[in-house]
Coordinates of N, CA and C in Angstrom, one line a residue:
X1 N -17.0 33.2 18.7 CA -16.0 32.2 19.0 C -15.5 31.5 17.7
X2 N -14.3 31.5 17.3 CA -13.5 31.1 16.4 C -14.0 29.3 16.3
X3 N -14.5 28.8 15.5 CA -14.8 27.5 15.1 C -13.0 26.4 15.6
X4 N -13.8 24.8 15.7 CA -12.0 24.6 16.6 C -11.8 24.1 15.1
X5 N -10.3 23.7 15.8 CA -9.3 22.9 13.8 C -10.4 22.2 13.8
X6 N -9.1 21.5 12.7 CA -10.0 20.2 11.9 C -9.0 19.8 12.5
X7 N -9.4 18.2 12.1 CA -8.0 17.1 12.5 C -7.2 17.3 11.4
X8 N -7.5 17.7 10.0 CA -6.2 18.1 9.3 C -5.4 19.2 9.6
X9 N -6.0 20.1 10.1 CA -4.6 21.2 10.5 C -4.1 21.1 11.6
X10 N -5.0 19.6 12.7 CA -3.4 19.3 13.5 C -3.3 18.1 13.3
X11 N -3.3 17.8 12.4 CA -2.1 16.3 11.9 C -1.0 15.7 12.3
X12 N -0.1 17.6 11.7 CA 1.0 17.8 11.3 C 1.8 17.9 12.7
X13 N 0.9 18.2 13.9 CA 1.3 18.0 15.3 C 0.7 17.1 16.4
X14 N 0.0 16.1 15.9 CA -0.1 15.4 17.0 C 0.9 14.8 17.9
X15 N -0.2 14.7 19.4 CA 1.2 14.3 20.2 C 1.6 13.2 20.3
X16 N 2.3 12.5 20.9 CA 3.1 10.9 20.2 C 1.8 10.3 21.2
X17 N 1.3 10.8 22.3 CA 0.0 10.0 22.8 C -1.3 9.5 21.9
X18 N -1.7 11.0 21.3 CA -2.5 10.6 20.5 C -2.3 10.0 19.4
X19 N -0.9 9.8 19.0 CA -0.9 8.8 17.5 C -0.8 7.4 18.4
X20 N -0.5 6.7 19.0 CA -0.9 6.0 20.1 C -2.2 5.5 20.1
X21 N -3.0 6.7 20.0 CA -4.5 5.9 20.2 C -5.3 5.6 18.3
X22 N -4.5 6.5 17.6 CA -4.6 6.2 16.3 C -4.0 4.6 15.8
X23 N -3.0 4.4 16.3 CA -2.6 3.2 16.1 C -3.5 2.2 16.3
X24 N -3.7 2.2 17.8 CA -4.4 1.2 18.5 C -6.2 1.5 17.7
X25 N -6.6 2.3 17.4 CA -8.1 2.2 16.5 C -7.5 1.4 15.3
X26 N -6.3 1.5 14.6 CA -6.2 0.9 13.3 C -5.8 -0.5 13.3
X27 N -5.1 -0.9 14.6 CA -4.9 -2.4 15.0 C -6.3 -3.3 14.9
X28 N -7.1 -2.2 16.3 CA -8.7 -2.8 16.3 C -9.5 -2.9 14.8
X29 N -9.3 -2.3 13.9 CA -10.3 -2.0 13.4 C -10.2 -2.9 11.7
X30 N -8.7 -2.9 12.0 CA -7.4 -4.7 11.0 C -7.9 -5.3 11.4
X31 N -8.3 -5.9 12.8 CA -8.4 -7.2 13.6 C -9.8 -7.4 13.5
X32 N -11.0 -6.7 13.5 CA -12.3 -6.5 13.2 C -12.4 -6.9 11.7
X33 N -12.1 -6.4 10.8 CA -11.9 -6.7 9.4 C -11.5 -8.0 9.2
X34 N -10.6 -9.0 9.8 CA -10.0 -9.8 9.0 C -10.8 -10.6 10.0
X35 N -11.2 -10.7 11.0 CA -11.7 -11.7 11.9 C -13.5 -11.7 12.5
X36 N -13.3 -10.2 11.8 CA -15.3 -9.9 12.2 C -15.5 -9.3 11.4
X37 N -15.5 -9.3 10.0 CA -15.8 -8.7 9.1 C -17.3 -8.2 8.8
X38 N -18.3 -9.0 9.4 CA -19.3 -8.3 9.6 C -20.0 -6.9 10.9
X39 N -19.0 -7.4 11.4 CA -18.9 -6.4 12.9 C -18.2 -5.0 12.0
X40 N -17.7 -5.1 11.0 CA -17.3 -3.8 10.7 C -17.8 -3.1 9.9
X41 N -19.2 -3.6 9.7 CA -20.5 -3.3 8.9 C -21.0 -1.9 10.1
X42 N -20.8 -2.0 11.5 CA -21.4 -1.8 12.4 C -20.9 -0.5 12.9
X43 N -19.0 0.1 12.4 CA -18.3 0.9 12.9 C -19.2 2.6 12.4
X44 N -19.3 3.1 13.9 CA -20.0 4.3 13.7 C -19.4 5.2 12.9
X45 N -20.2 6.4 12.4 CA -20.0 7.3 11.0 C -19.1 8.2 11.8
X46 N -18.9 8.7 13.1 CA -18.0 9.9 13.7 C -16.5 9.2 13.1
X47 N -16.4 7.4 13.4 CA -14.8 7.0 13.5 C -14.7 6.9 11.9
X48 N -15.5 6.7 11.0 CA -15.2 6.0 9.5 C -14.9 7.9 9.1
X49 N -15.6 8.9 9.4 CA -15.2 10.4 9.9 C -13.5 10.6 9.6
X50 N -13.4 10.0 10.9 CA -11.9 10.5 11.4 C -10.8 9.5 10.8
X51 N -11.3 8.0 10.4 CA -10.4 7.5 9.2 C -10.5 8.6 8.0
X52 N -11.3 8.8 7.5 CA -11.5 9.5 5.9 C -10.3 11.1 6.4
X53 N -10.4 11.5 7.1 CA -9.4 12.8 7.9 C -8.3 12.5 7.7
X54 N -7.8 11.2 8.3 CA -6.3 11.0 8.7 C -6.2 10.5 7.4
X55 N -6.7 9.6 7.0 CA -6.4 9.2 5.2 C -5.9 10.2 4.5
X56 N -6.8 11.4 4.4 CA -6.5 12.3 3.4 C -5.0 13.4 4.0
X57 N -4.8 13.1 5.3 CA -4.1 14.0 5.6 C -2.8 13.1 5.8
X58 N -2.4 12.0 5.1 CA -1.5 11.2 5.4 C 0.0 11.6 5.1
X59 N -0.1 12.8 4.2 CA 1.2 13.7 4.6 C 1.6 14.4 5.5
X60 N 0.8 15.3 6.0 CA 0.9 15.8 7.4 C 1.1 14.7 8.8
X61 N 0.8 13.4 8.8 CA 0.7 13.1 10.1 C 2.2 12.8 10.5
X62 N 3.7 12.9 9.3 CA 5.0 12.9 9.8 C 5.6 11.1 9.9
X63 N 4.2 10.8 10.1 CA 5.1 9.0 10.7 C 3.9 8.2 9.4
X64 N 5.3 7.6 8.5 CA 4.8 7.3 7.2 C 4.5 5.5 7.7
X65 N 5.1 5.0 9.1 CA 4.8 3.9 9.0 C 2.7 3.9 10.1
X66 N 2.7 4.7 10.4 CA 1.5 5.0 11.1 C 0.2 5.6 9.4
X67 N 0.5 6.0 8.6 CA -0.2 6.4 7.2 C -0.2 4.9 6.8
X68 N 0.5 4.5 6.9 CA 0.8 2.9 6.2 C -0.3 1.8 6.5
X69 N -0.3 2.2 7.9 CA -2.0 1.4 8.7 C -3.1 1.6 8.3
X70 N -3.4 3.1 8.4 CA -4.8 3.4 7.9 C -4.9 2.9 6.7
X71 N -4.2 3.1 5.4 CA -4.2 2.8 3.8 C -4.5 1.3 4.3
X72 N -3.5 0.3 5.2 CA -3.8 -1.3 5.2 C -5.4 -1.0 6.0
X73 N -5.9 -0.7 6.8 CA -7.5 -0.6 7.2 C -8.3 -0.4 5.6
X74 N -8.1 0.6 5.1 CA -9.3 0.6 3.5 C -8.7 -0.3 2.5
X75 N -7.6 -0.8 2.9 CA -7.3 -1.9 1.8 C -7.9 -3.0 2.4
X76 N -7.8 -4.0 3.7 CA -8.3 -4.9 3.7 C -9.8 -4.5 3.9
X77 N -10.7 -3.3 4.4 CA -12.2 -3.2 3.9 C -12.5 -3.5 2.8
X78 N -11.6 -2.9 1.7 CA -12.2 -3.4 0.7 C -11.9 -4.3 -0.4
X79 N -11.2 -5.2 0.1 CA -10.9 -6.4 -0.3 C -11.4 -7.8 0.3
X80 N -11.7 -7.6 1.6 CA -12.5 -8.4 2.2 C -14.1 -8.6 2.4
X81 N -14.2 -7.7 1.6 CA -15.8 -7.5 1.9 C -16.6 -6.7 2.6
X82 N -15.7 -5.9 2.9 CA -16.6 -4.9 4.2 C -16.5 -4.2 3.0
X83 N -17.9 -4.0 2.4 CA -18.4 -3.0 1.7 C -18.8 -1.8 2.0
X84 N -20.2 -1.7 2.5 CA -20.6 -1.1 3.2 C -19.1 0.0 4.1
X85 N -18.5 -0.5 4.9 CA -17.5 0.4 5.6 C -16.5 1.5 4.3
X86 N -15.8 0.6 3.8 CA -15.4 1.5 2.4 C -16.0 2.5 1.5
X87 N -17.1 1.6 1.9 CA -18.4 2.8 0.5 C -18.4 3.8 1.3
X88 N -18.9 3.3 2.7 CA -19.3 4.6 3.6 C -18.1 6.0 3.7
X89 N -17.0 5.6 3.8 CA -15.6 6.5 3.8 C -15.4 7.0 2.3
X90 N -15.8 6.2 1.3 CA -15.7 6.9 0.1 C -16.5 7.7 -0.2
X91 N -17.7 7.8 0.1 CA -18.8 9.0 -0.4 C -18.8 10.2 0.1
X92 N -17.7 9.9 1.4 CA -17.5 11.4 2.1 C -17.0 12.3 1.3
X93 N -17.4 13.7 1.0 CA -17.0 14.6 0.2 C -15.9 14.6 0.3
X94 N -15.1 15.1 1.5 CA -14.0 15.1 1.9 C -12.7 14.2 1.4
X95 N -13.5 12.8 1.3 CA -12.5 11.7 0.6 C -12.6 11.6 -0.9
X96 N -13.8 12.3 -1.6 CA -14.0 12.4 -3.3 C -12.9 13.4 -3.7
X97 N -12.9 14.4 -2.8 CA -12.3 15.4 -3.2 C -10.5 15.5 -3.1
X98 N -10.3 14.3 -2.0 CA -8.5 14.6 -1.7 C -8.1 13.1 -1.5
X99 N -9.0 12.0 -1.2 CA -8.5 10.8 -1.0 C -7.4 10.5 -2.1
X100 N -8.0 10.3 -3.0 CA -7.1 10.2 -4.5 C -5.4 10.9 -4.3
X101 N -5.4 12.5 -4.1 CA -4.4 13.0 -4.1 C -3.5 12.7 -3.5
X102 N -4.3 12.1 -1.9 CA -3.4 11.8 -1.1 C -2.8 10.4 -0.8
X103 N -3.4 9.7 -1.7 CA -2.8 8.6 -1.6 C -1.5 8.3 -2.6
X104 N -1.7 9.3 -3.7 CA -0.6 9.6 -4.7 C 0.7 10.1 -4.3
X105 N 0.2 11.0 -3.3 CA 1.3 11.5 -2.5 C 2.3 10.5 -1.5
X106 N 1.3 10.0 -1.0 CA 2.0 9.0 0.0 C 2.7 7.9 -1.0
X107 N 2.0 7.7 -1.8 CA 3.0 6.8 -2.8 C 4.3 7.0 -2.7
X108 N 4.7 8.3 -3.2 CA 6.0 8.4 -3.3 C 7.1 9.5 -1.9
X109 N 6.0 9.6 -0.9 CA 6.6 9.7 0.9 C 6.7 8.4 1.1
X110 N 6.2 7.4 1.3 CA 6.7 6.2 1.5 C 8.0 5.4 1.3
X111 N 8.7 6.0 0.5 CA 10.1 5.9 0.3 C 10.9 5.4 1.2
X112 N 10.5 5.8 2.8 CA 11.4 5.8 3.8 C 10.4 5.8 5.2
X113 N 10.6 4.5 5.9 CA 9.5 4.5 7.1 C 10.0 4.3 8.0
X114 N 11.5 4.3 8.3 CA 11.9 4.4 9.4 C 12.5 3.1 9.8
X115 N 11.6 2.1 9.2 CA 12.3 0.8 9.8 C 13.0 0.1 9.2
X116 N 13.8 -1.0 9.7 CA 14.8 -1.7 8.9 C 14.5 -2.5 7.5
X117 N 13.4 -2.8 7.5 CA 12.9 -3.5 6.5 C 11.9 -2.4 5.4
X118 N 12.4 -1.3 5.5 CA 11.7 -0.5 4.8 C 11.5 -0.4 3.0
X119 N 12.7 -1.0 3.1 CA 13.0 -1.4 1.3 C 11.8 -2.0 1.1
X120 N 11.8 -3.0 1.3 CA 10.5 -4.1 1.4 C 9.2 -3.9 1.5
X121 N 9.2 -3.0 2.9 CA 7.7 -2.6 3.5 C 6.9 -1.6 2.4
X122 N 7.7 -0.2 1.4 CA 7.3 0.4 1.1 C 6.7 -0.5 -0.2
X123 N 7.6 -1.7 -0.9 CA 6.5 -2.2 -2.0 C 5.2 -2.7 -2.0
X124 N 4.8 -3.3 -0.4 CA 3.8 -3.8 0.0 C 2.4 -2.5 0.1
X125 N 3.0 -1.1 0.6 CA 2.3 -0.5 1.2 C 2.1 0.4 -0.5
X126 N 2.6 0.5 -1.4 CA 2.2 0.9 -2.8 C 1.7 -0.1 -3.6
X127 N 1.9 -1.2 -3.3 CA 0.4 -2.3 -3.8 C -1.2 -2.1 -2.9
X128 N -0.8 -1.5 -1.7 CA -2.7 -1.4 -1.5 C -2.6 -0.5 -2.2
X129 N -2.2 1.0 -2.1 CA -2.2 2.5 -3.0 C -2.6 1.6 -4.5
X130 N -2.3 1.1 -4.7 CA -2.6 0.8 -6.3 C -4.1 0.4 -6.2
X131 N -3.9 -0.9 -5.6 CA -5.3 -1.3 -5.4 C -6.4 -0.6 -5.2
X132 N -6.4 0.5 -4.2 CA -7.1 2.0 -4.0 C -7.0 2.2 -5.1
X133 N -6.6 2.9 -5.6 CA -6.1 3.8 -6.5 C -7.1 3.1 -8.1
X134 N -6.9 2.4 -8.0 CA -8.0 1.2 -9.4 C -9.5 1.4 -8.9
X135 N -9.7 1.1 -7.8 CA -10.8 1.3 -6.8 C -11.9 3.1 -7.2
X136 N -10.7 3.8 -6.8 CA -11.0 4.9 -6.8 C -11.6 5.3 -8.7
X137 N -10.3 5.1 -9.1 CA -10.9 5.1 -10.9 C -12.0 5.0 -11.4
X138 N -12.5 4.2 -10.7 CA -13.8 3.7 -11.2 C -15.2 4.2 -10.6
X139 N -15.3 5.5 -9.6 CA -15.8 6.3 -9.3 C -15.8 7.6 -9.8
X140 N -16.5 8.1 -10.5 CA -16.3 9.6 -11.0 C -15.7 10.6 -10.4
X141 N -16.4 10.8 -9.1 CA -15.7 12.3 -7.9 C -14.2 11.9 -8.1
X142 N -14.3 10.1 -7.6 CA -12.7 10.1 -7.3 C -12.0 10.0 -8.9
X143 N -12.4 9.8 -9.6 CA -11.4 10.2 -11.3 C -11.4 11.6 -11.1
X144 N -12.5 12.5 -11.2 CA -12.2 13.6 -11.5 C -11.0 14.4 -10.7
X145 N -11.1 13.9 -9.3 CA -10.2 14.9 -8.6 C -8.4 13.9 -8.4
X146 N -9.0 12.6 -9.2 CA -7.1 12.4 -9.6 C -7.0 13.2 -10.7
X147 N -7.5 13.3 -11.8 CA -7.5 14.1 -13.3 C -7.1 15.3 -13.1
X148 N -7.7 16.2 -12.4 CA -7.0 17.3 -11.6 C -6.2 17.4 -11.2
X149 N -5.6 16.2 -9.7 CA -4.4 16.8 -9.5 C -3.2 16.5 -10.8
X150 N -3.8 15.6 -12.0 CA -2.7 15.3 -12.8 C -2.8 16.0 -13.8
X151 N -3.4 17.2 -14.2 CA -3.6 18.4 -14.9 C -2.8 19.1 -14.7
X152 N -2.4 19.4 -13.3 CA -1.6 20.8 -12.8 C 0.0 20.2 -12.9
X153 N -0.2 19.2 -13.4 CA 1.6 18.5 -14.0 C 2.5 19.1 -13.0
X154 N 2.0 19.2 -11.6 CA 3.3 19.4 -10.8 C 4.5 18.5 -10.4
X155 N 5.2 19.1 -9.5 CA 6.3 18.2 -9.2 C 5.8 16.9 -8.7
X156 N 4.8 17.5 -7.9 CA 4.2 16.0 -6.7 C 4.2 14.5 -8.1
X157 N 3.3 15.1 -8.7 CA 2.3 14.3 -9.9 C 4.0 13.8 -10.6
X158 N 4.9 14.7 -11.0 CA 5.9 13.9 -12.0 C 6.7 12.7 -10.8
X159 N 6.7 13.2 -9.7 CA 7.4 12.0 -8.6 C 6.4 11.1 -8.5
X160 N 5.2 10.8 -8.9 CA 4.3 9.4 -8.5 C 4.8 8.9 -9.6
X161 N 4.7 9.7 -11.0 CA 4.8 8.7 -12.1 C 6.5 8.1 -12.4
X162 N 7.3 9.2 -12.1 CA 8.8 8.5 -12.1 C 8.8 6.9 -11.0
X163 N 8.0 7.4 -9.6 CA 8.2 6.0 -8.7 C 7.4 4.9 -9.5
X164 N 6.4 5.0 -9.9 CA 5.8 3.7 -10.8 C 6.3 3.0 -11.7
X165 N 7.3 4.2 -12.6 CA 8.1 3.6 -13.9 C 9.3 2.7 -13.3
X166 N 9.8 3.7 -11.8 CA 10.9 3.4 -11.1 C 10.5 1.5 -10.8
X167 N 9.3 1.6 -9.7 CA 9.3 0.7 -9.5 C 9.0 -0.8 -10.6
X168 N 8.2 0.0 -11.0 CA 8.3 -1.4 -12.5 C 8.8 -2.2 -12.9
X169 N 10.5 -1.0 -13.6 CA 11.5 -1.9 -13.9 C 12.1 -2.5 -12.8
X170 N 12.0 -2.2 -11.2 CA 12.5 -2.9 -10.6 C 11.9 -4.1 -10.1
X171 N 10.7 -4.2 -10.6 CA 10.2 -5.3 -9.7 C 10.5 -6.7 -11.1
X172 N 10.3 -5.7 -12.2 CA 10.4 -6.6 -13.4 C 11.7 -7.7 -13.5
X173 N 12.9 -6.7 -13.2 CA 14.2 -6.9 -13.0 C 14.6 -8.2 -12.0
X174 N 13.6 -8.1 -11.0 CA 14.1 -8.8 -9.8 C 13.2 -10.5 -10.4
X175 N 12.1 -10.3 -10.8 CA 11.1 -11.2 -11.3 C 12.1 -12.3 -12.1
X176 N 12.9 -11.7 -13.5 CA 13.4 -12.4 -13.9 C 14.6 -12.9 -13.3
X177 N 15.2 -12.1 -12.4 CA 16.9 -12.6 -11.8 C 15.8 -14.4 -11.0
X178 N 14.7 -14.0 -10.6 CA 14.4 -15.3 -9.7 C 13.8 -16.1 -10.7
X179 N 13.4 -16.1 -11.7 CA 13.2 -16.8 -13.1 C 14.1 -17.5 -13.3
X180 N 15.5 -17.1 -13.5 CA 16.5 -17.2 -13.9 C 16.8 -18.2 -13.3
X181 N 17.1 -17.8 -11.6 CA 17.2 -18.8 -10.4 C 16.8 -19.9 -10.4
X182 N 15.0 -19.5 -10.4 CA 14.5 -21.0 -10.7 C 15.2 -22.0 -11.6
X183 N 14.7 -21.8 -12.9 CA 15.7 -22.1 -13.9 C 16.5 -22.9 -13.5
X184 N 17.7 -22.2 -13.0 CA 19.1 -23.1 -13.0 C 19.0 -24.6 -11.8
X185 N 18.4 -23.8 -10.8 CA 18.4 -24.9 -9.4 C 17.3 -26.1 -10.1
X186 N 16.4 -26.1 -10.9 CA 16.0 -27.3 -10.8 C 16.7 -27.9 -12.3
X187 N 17.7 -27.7 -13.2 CA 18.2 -28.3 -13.6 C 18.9 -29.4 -13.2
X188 N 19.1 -30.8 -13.9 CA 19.4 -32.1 -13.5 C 21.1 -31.4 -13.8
X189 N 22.1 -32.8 -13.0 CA 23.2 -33.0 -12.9 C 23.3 -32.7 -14.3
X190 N 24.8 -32.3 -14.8 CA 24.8 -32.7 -16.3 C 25.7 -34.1 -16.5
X191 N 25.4 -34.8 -17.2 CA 25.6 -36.2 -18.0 C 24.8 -37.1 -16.9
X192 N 23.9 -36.7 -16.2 CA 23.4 -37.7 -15.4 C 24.4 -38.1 -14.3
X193 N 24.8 -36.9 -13.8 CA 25.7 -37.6 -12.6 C 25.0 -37.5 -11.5
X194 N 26.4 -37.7 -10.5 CA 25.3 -38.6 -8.8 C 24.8 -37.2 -8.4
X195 N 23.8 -37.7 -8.2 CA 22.9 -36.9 -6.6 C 24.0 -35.8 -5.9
X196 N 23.1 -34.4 -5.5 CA 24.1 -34.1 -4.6 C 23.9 -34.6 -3.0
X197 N 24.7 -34.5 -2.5 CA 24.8 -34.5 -0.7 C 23.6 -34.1 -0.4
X198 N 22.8 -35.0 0.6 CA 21.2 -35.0 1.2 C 21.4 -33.4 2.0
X199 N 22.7 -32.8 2.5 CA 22.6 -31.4 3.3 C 22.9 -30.4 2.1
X200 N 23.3 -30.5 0.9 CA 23.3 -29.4 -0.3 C 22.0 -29.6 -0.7
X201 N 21.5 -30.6 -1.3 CA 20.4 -30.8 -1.5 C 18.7 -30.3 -1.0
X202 N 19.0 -30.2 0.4 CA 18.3 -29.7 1.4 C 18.3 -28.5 1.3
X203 N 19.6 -27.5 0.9 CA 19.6 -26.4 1.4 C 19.3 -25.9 -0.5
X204 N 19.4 -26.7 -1.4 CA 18.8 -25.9 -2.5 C 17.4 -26.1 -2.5
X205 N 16.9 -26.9 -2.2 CA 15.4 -26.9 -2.3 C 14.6 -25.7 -1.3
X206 N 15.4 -25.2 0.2 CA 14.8 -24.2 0.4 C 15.2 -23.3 0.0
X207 N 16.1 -23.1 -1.0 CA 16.6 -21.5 -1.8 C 15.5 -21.9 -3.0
X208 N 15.3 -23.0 -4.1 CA 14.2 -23.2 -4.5 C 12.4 -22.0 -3.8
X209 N 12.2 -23.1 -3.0 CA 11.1 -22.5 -2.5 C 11.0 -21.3 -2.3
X210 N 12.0 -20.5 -1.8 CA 12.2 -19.0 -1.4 C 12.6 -18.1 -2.8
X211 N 13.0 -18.5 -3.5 CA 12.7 -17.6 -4.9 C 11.6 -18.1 -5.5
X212 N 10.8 -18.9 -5.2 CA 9.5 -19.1 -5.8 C 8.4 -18.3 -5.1
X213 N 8.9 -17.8 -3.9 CA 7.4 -17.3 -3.5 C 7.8 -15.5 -3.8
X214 N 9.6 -15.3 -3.9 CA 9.5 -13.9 -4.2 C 9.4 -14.0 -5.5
X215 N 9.5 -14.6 -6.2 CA 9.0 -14.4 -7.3 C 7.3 -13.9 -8.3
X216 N 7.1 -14.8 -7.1 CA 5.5 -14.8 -7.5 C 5.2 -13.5 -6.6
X217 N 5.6 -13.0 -5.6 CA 5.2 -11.6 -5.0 C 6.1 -10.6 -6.0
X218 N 7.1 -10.7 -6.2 CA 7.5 -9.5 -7.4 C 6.6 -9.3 -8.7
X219 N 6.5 -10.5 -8.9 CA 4.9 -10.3 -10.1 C 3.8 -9.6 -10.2
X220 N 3.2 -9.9 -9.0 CA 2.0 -9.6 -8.3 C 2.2 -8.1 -8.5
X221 N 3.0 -7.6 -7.2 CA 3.3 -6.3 -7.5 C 3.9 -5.7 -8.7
X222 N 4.4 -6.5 -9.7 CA 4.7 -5.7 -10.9 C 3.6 -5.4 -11.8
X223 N 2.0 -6.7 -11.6 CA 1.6 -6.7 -12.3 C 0.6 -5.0 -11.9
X224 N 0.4 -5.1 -10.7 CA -0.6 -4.1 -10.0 C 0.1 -2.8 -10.3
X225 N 1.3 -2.4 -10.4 CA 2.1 -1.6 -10.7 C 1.9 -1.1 -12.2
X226 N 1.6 -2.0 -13.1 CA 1.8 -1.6 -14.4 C 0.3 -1.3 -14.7
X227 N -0.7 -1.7 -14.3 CA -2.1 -1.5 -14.2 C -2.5 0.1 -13.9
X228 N -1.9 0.7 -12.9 CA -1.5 1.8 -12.4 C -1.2 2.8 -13.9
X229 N -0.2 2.1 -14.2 CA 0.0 3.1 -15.1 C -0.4 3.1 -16.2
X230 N -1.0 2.0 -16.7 CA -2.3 2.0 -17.7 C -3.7 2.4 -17.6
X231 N -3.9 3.1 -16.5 CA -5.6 4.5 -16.3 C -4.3 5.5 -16.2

């Protein structure tokens, strides 16, 4: 009797039920992490298993905003402190040997998730990949098997590094236009003239506050970005 698949050779076809139930483990297991972080000390080795699977096969599973979950589950494990759960998914052979690649990969499939706010969504979901990705560096299995795929100088490998340089200048770009912004909006009247109108006034101070917090998020991610490309 022929041995059954793996879950990576049917990834590429699961049925919209079962990503369904993928979802909903990745909702539970967000909400466990950020709210029972020690309860996720506790998640059995079959399911930390079938995360380390769908991780590595995050190009195959077709629905880049469903890849996007699992990567937020090992980003907030291991940022939050669920140690133990991360370590445990990292030591899997399975994840020394492809997690790396495949999160490289997804970097630059992320491009496009379907939803309206995807411009957006993809810089958030290439700051955990970074964050991984730094993570990863600093474990040998997982250097060696990014070192490899970035030996074989394929196309895959020149599209991560074009999207990094890509994104860089663009985050850099946008950083200073809100620099800029700032800048001007908290400049005084010139020669000391009157006040503006309490309803202009109102509405610059929340254009103020709103290029201050993208500001400081375009940073962040520019800084994580350029880190990336310094290993």
């Amino acid at each position: 009797m022929p041995p059954p698949p793996s879950p990576l050779s049917l990834a590429g076809n699961l049925p919209m039920q079962l990503r369904w139930y993928i979802e909903d483990m990745a909702d539970v297991l967000l909400f466990i992490i950020q709210y029972q972080p020690d309860a996720a000390e506790g998640v059995s080795s079959p399911l930390v298993e079938l995360l380390a699977w769908l991780l590595c096969a995050a190009d195959r599973l077709k629905k880049p905003y469903l890849s996007a979950k699992l990567v937020e589950v090992l980003f907030c494990a291991h940022v939050a402190g669920c140690g133990s759960l991360s370590s445990r998914l990292l030591a899997l052979p399975r994840a020394q040997q492809r997690l790396g690649p495949a999160l490289m990969r997804f970097y630059t499939d992320v491009e496009s998730t379907g939803a309206a706010s995807e411009f957006y969504d993809k810089f958030t979901i290439r700051y955990h990949i970074s964050v991984l990705l730094k993570s990863l560096w600093e474990r040998p299995h997982h250097r060696e098997a990014i070192l490899a795929e970035a030996s074989q100088g394929g196309r895959q490998f020149v599209r991560f590094v074009n999207m990094l340089m890509n994104d860089t200048t663009f985050l850099l770009d946008e950083s200073l236009e809100s620099l800029k912004r700032l800048h001007t909006g908290i400049e005084p009247a010139p020669g000391g003239g009157p006040s503006l109108p309490p309803a202009e006034l109102q509405s610059r101070r929340r254009q103020l506050a709103m290029d201050e917090r993208q500001c400081r998020s375009y940073l962040t991610l520019a800084r994580e970005t350029v880190d990336t490309l310094h290993y």
